[in-house]
Amino acid sequence: MIVMTPQASEAQVAAVREKLAATGVHVLVMPGELTTAIGAIGDPERVGELGLEGMAGVDRVVPISRPYKLASSELAHHEPTRFEVEGHVVGGNETFTLIAGPCTVESSEQTLRVARAVRDAGASMLRGGAFKPRTSPFAFKGLGVLGLELLAEARAETGLPVVTEFLDTTHADAIAEYADVIQIGARNMQNYALLEVAGKLGKPVLLKRGLSSSLDELLQAADYILKEGNERVMLCERGIRTFETATRFTLDLGAVPWLKLHSHLPVIVDPSHASGDRRLVEPLSRAAAAVGADGIIVEVHEDPEKALCDGPQALYARDFAAYVASVAVHAALCGRQLA
Ligand code: PEP
Ligand code: MN
């Protein structure tokens, strides 16, 4: 968008318009009360090369064409997106959503015990992986469909909706049958075929940021889901690769207010995978609440020493209620109540 100065003459406006039109972009002149703005819709690089800032009567050139469209706060919505998952509100700036549970479903007993503990402490959804993406092909990859059945059993008993990872398009039918929220894992953020299928399943999606993905790329990945007509998308900051190796990943807390500014979608933080260390999970969770996150997804286990996956970062189920109370205080400071 080219904003003219209040003193710009009609001839100066016309000169800018002609210069733009010559490059083939679509030109829209919008006279305002004080100034005239000229919209140029098309290839931003070509417009950038024109040197419009130097032309007489031009005040400034403001890029408005972000690479992400549907996920952008600029485009479709000005209100933050708010939706419900089985009656639990997500987004909308007044709610703090707590998603908790084991990294991986290991057994009926393990899943039920954690589900009861997190429900009693105030969680609004149960997480748990049935299909696990593992760095080593020899590691435990989850119980598959049996894992989904165990999650459904825990949902039936506790009433908690289930968040579980959609790893591969071949699992689409099973995931659609059992999941209440479809998780796209960090390693699959740029699996565009998977995103399109996820967008078509008619369920809310929790989209995790890739290990080395920029926020622009995250929002463009969200566009893949949104363009299927699915508006119930949550973004998830789960830590990124940096030079720092002391923590498992580096939690990018700056991403939270940035995403809240540039997108209308709710932002959830995962302090478990970001840190890899349960001792850091509570402080990072409080920080996430304080920078305006819409919620947290956190790993909890009754006996983390025996967990088949991600034990060192899992909170003890017996400590979970105290953890929730502490995080809720920080969420309340930002005007949010537990969902
Ligand atoms: C998980 O949530 O268990 C998980 C594998 O997370 P991520 O995709 O962020 O590594
Ligand atoms: Mn995990």
Coordinates of C-alpha atoms and ligand atoms in Angstrom, one line a residue:
M1 CA 0.0 0.0 0.0
I2 CA 1.4 3.4 -1.0
V3 CA 0.3 6.2 1.3
M4 CA 0.5 9.7 -0.2
T5 CA 1.3 12.8 1.8
P6 CA -1.7 15.1 2.7
Q7 CA -0.3 17.7 0.2
A8 CA 0.1 15.3 -2.7
S9 CA -1.5 16.6 -5.9
E10 CA -3.7 14.7 -8.3
A11 CA -0.9 14.6 -10.8
Q12 CA 1.4 13.0 -8.3
V13 CA -1.2 10.4 -7.4
A14 CA -1.7 9.7 -11.2
A15 CA 2.1 9.4 -11.7
V16 CA 2.3 6.7 -9.0
R17 CA -0.7 4.9 -10.4
E18 CA 0.7 4.9 -13.9
K19 CA 4.1 3.6 -12.7
L20 CA 2.4 0.7 -10.9
A21 CA 0.0 -0.1 -13.7
A22 CA 3.0 -0.4 -16.1
T23 CA 4.3 -3.4 -14.1
G24 CA 1.0 -5.3 -14.5
V25 CA -0.1 -5.2 -10.8
H26 CA -3.7 -4.5 -10.0
V27 CA -4.0 -0.9 -8.8
L28 CA -6.7 0.5 -6.5
V29 CA -6.8 4.2 -5.6
M30 CA -8.4 4.9 -2.3
P31 CA -8.9 8.6 -1.6
G32 CA -9.3 9.2 2.2
E33 CA -10.3 12.2 4.2
L34 CA -6.7 13.3 4.8
T35 CA -4.6 11.3 2.4
T36 CA -4.9 9.0 -0.6
A37 CA -3.7 5.4 -0.4
I38 CA -2.9 3.4 -3.4
G39 CA -3.2 -0.4 -3.2
A40 CA -1.0 -2.5 -5.4
I41 CA -2.1 -6.2 -5.5
G42 CA 0.4 -8.5 -7.1
D43 CA 4.0 -9.5 -6.9
P44 CA 5.5 -7.5 -4.0
E45 CA 9.0 -7.9 -5.3
R46 CA 8.2 -6.0 -8.5
V47 CA 6.5 -3.3 -6.6
G48 CA 9.5 -3.1 -4.2
E49 CA 11.8 -2.5 -7.2
L50 CA 10.0 0.5 -8.4
G51 CA 11.5 2.9 -5.9
L52 CA 8.2 4.5 -5.1
E53 CA 9.4 6.0 -1.9
G54 CA 11.5 8.5 -3.9
M55 CA 8.5 9.8 -5.9
A56 CA 7.0 13.2 -5.3
G57 CA 4.0 13.1 -3.0
V58 CA 4.7 9.6 -1.6
D59 CA 4.8 9.4 2.2
R60 CA 5.5 5.7 2.7
V61 CA 5.1 2.3 1.2
V62 CA 3.6 -0.3 3.6
P63 CA 3.7 -4.0 2.6
I64 CA 0.4 -5.6 3.4
S65 CA 0.6 -8.8 1.4
R66 CA 1.8 -11.3 3.9
P67 CA 2.7 -14.8 2.6
Y68 CA 0.1 -16.3 4.8
K69 CA -3.5 -15.3 4.0
L70 CA -6.2 -17.1 5.8
A71 CA -4.2 -17.3 9.1
S72 CA -3.4 -13.6 9.0
S73 CA -5.1 -11.2 11.4
E74 CA -4.9 -8.7 8.6
L75 CA -7.1 -10.6 6.2
A76 CA -10.2 -12.4 7.3
H77 CA -10.8 -11.6 10.9
H78 CA -10.0 -8.8 13.3
E79 CA -11.5 -10.7 16.3
P80 CA -9.5 -13.6 17.7
T81 CA -10.8 -17.0 16.7
R82 CA -12.8 -18.7 19.4
F83 CA -14.3 -22.2 19.1
E84 CA -15.4 -25.1 21.2
V85 CA -14.1 -28.6 21.5
E86 CA -16.9 -30.8 23.0
G87 CA -18.1 -27.8 25.0
H88 CA -14.6 -26.5 26.1
V89 CA -13.8 -23.1 24.8
V90 CA -10.5 -22.5 23.0
G91 CA -9.2 -19.0 22.1
G92 CA -11.0 -15.7 22.4
N93 CA -8.6 -14.1 24.9
E94 CA -10.6 -15.0 28.0
T95 CA -9.9 -18.7 28.3
F96 CA -6.8 -20.7 29.2
T97 CA -6.9 -24.2 27.8
L98 CA -5.0 -26.9 29.6
I99 CA -4.3 -30.0 27.6
A100 CA -2.5 -32.7 29.6
G101 CA -1.7 -36.4 29.6
P102 CA 1.0 -38.9 28.8
C103 CA 3.4 -38.6 25.8
T104 CA 2.3 -42.0 24.8
V105 CA -0.6 -44.3 25.6
E106 CA 1.0 -47.4 27.1
S107 CA -1.8 -49.3 28.8
S108 CA -5.4 -48.9 29.9
E109 CA -4.5 -48.4 33.5
Q110 CA -1.7 -45.9 32.9
T111 CA -4.0 -43.8 30.6
L112 CA -7.0 -43.9 33.0
R113 CA -4.9 -42.9 36.0
V114 CA -3.4 -39.9 34.3
A115 CA -6.7 -38.9 32.8
R116 CA -8.4 -38.9 36.2
A117 CA -5.5 -36.9 37.7
V118 CA -5.5 -34.2 35.1
R119 CA -9.3 -34.0 35.0
D120 CA -9.4 -33.6 38.8
A121 CA -6.8 -30.8 38.6
G122 CA -8.7 -28.8 36.0
A123 CA -7.4 -29.9 32.6
S124 CA -10.0 -29.6 29.8
M125 CA -8.5 -32.1 27.3
L126 CA -6.5 -35.3 27.5
R127 CA -3.4 -35.7 25.3
G128 CA -1.8 -39.0 24.4
G129 CA 0.0 -40.4 21.4
A130 CA -1.1 -43.7 19.7
F131 CA 1.0 -43.2 16.6
K132 CA 4.4 -41.8 17.6
P133 CA 7.0 -40.2 15.3
R134 CA 10.3 -41.4 16.8
T135 CA 13.8 -40.2 15.9
S136 CA 15.1 -43.8 16.0
P137 CA 13.1 -46.5 14.1
F138 CA 13.9 -48.9 16.9
A139 CA 12.1 -46.8 19.6
F140 CA 8.5 -47.6 20.8
K141 CA 6.2 -46.2 18.1
G142 CA 3.0 -46.3 20.0
L143 CA 0.1 -48.8 20.3
G144 CA -1.6 -47.7 17.1
V145 CA -5.4 -48.3 16.9
L146 CA -5.3 -50.0 20.3
G147 CA -3.9 -46.8 21.7
L148 CA -6.8 -44.8 20.2
E149 CA -9.3 -47.3 21.8
L150 CA -7.7 -46.7 25.2
L151 CA -8.0 -43.0 24.7
A152 CA -11.7 -43.4 23.9
E153 CA -12.0 -45.5 27.1
A154 CA -10.4 -42.7 29.1
R155 CA -12.7 -40.1 27.4
A156 CA -15.8 -42.2 28.3
E157 CA -14.8 -42.3 31.9
T158 CA -13.5 -38.7 32.4
G159 CA -15.4 -36.8 29.8
L160 CA -12.2 -35.2 28.6
P161 CA -11.9 -34.8 24.8
V162 CA -8.9 -36.5 23.3
V163 CA -6.0 -34.8 21.5
T164 CA -3.9 -37.3 19.5
E165 CA -1.3 -37.2 16.7
F166 CA -2.2 -37.8 13.1
L167 CA 1.1 -39.2 11.8
D168 CA 0.2 -40.6 8.4
T169 CA -2.6 -40.2 5.8
T170 CA -3.2 -44.0 6.0
H171 CA -4.4 -43.5 9.6
A172 CA -7.1 -40.9 8.5
D173 CA -10.1 -43.1 9.1
A174 CA -9.0 -44.3 12.6
I175 CA -8.0 -40.8 13.6
A176 CA -11.3 -39.3 12.4
E177 CA -13.2 -42.0 14.4
Y178 CA -11.4 -41.5 17.7
A179 CA -9.8 -38.0 18.0
D180 CA -11.5 -34.9 19.2
V181 CA -8.5 -32.8 18.3
I182 CA -6.1 -33.8 15.6
Q183 CA -2.5 -33.1 16.5
I184 CA 0.0 -32.4 13.7
G185 CA 3.4 -33.1 15.1
A186 CA 6.4 -30.8 14.7
R187 CA 8.1 -33.2 12.2
N188 CA 5.0 -33.1 10.0
M189 CA 4.3 -29.3 9.9
Q190 CA 5.5 -29.2 6.4
N191 CA 3.9 -32.5 5.3
Y192 CA 1.4 -30.6 3.1
A193 CA -0.5 -33.7 1.9
L194 CA -1.1 -34.6 5.6
L195 CA -2.2 -31.0 6.4
E196 CA -4.8 -31.1 3.6
V197 CA -6.2 -34.4 4.8
A198 CA -6.3 -33.1 8.4
G199 CA -8.2 -30.1 7.2
K200 CA -10.8 -32.3 5.6
L201 CA -11.5 -34.5 8.7
G202 CA -13.9 -32.0 10.2
K203 CA -12.2 -31.9 13.6
P204 CA -10.2 -29.1 15.3
V205 CA -6.5 -29.3 14.6
L206 CA -3.5 -28.5 16.9
L207 CA -0.7 -27.6 14.5
K208 CA 2.8 -27.8 16.0
R209 CA 5.6 -25.6 14.8
G210 CA 8.3 -27.4 13.0
L211 CA 11.7 -27.9 14.7
S212 CA 13.4 -25.5 12.4
S213 CA 10.4 -23.6 10.9
S214 CA 9.9 -19.9 10.9
L215 CA 6.6 -18.4 12.1
D216 CA 5.8 -17.4 8.5
E217 CA 6.1 -21.0 7.5
L218 CA 3.9 -22.0 10.5
L219 CA 1.2 -19.7 9.4
Q220 CA 1.4 -20.8 5.8
A221 CA 1.1 -24.4 7.0
A222 CA -2.0 -23.3 8.9
D223 CA -3.3 -21.9 5.6
Y224 CA -3.2 -25.4 4.2
I225 CA -5.7 -26.6 6.9
L226 CA -7.8 -23.4 6.8
K227 CA -8.2 -23.5 3.0
E228 CA -10.1 -26.8 3.4
G229 CA -12.8 -24.9 5.2
N230 CA -11.6 -25.9 8.6
E231 CA -11.5 -22.8 10.9
R232 CA -10.8 -24.6 14.1
V233 CA -7.0 -24.5 14.1
M234 CA -4.7 -24.0 17.1
L235 CA -1.1 -23.1 16.7
C236 CA 1.5 -24.6 19.0
E237 CA 4.9 -23.3 19.9
R238 CA 6.9 -26.3 21.1
G239 CA 10.5 -25.1 20.9
I240 CA 12.9 -24.7 18.0
R241 CA 16.5 -25.8 17.2
T242 CA 19.1 -23.2 18.1
F243 CA 22.8 -23.4 19.0
E244 CA 21.7 -23.9 22.6
T245 CA 21.9 -27.6 23.7
A246 CA 21.3 -27.2 27.4
T247 CA 17.6 -27.6 26.9
R248 CA 16.1 -30.1 24.4
F249 CA 14.8 -27.2 22.2
T250 CA 14.6 -23.5 22.8
L251 CA 11.2 -22.3 23.7
D252 CA 10.5 -19.3 21.6
L253 CA 8.3 -17.3 23.9
G254 CA 8.5 -14.3 21.6
A255 CA 6.6 -16.3 19.1
V256 CA 3.5 -16.1 21.3
P257 CA 2.8 -12.4 21.2
W258 CA 4.1 -12.3 17.6
L259 CA 1.6 -14.9 16.6
K260 CA -1.2 -13.2 18.6
L261 CA -0.4 -10.0 16.7
H262 CA -0.2 -11.4 13.2
S263 CA -2.8 -14.2 13.3
H264 CA -6.3 -14.6 14.7
L265 CA -5.7 -18.2 15.7
P266 CA -5.3 -19.4 19.3
V267 CA -1.7 -20.1 20.4
I268 CA -0.9 -23.1 22.7
V269 CA 2.6 -23.6 24.3
D270 CA 4.2 -27.0 24.8
P271 CA 6.8 -26.5 27.6
S272 CA 7.5 -30.3 27.8
H273 CA 9.0 -30.9 24.4
A274 CA 10.6 -27.5 24.5
S275 CA 12.6 -28.1 27.7
G276 CA 12.9 -31.9 27.9
D277 CA 13.2 -31.5 31.7
R278 CA 10.3 -31.5 34.1
R279 CA 12.0 -29.0 36.4
L280 CA 11.7 -26.4 33.7
V281 CA 8.1 -27.1 32.8
E282 CA 6.3 -25.1 35.5
P283 CA 8.4 -21.9 35.1
L284 CA 8.0 -22.1 31.3
S285 CA 4.3 -22.6 31.7
R286 CA 3.9 -19.6 33.9
A287 CA 5.9 -17.6 31.4
A288 CA 3.7 -18.8 28.6
A289 CA 0.6 -17.7 30.4
A290 CA 2.2 -14.4 31.2
V291 CA 3.0 -13.6 27.5
G292 CA -0.6 -14.3 26.5
A293 CA -0.8 -17.9 25.4
D294 CA -4.3 -19.3 25.0
G295 CA -3.2 -22.5 26.7
I296 CA -0.7 -25.2 27.3
I297 CA -0.2 -28.8 26.2
V298 CA 1.9 -30.7 28.9
E299 CA 3.0 -34.2 29.5
V300 CA 2.1 -36.0 32.7
H301 CA 2.7 -39.5 33.9
E302 CA 2.1 -41.4 37.1
D303 CA 5.5 -43.0 37.1
P304 CA 7.7 -41.1 34.6
E305 CA 10.8 -43.3 35.4
K306 CA 8.9 -46.1 33.7
A307 CA 7.5 -44.1 30.8
L308 CA 8.1 -45.6 27.4
C309 CA 8.6 -42.1 25.9
D310 CA 9.7 -38.7 27.1
G311 CA 9.8 -39.7 30.9
P312 CA 12.3 -37.0 31.9
Q313 CA 10.0 -34.2 30.8
A314 CA 6.8 -35.6 32.2
L315 CA 5.3 -34.0 35.3
Y316 CA 4.4 -36.4 38.2
A317 CA 0.6 -36.9 38.2
R318 CA 0.7 -36.3 42.0
D319 CA 2.2 -32.8 41.5
F320 CA -0.2 -31.8 38.8
A321 CA -2.8 -30.1 40.8
A322 CA -0.2 -27.8 42.4
Y323 CA 1.2 -27.1 39.0
V324 CA -2.2 -26.1 37.6
A325 CA -2.9 -23.8 40.5
S326 CA 0.4 -22.0 39.9
V327 CA -0.2 -21.6 36.2
A328 CA -3.8 -20.5 36.7
V329 CA -2.6 -17.5 38.8
H330 CA -0.5 -16.3 35.9
A331 CA -3.2 -16.9 33.3
A332 CA -5.6 -14.9 35.6
L333 CA -3.1 -12.0 35.5
C334 CA -3.7 -11.8 31.8
G335 CA -7.5 -12.0 32.3
R336 CA -7.9 -15.7 31.5
Q337 CA -9.8 -18.4 33.3
L338 CA -9.2 -22.1 33.0
A339 CA -11.4 -23.5 30.3
Ligands
PEP1 C1 4.3 -35.1 21.2 O1 3.4 -34.2 21.4 O2 4.3 -36.1 21.9 C2 5.3 -34.8 20.2 C3 5.9 -35.8 19.5 O3 5.6 -33.5 20.0 P1 6.4 -32.8 18.8 O4 5.8 -33.1 17.5 O5 6.3 -31.3 19.2 O6 7.8 -33.3 18.9
MN2 MN 6.3 -36.5 23.9

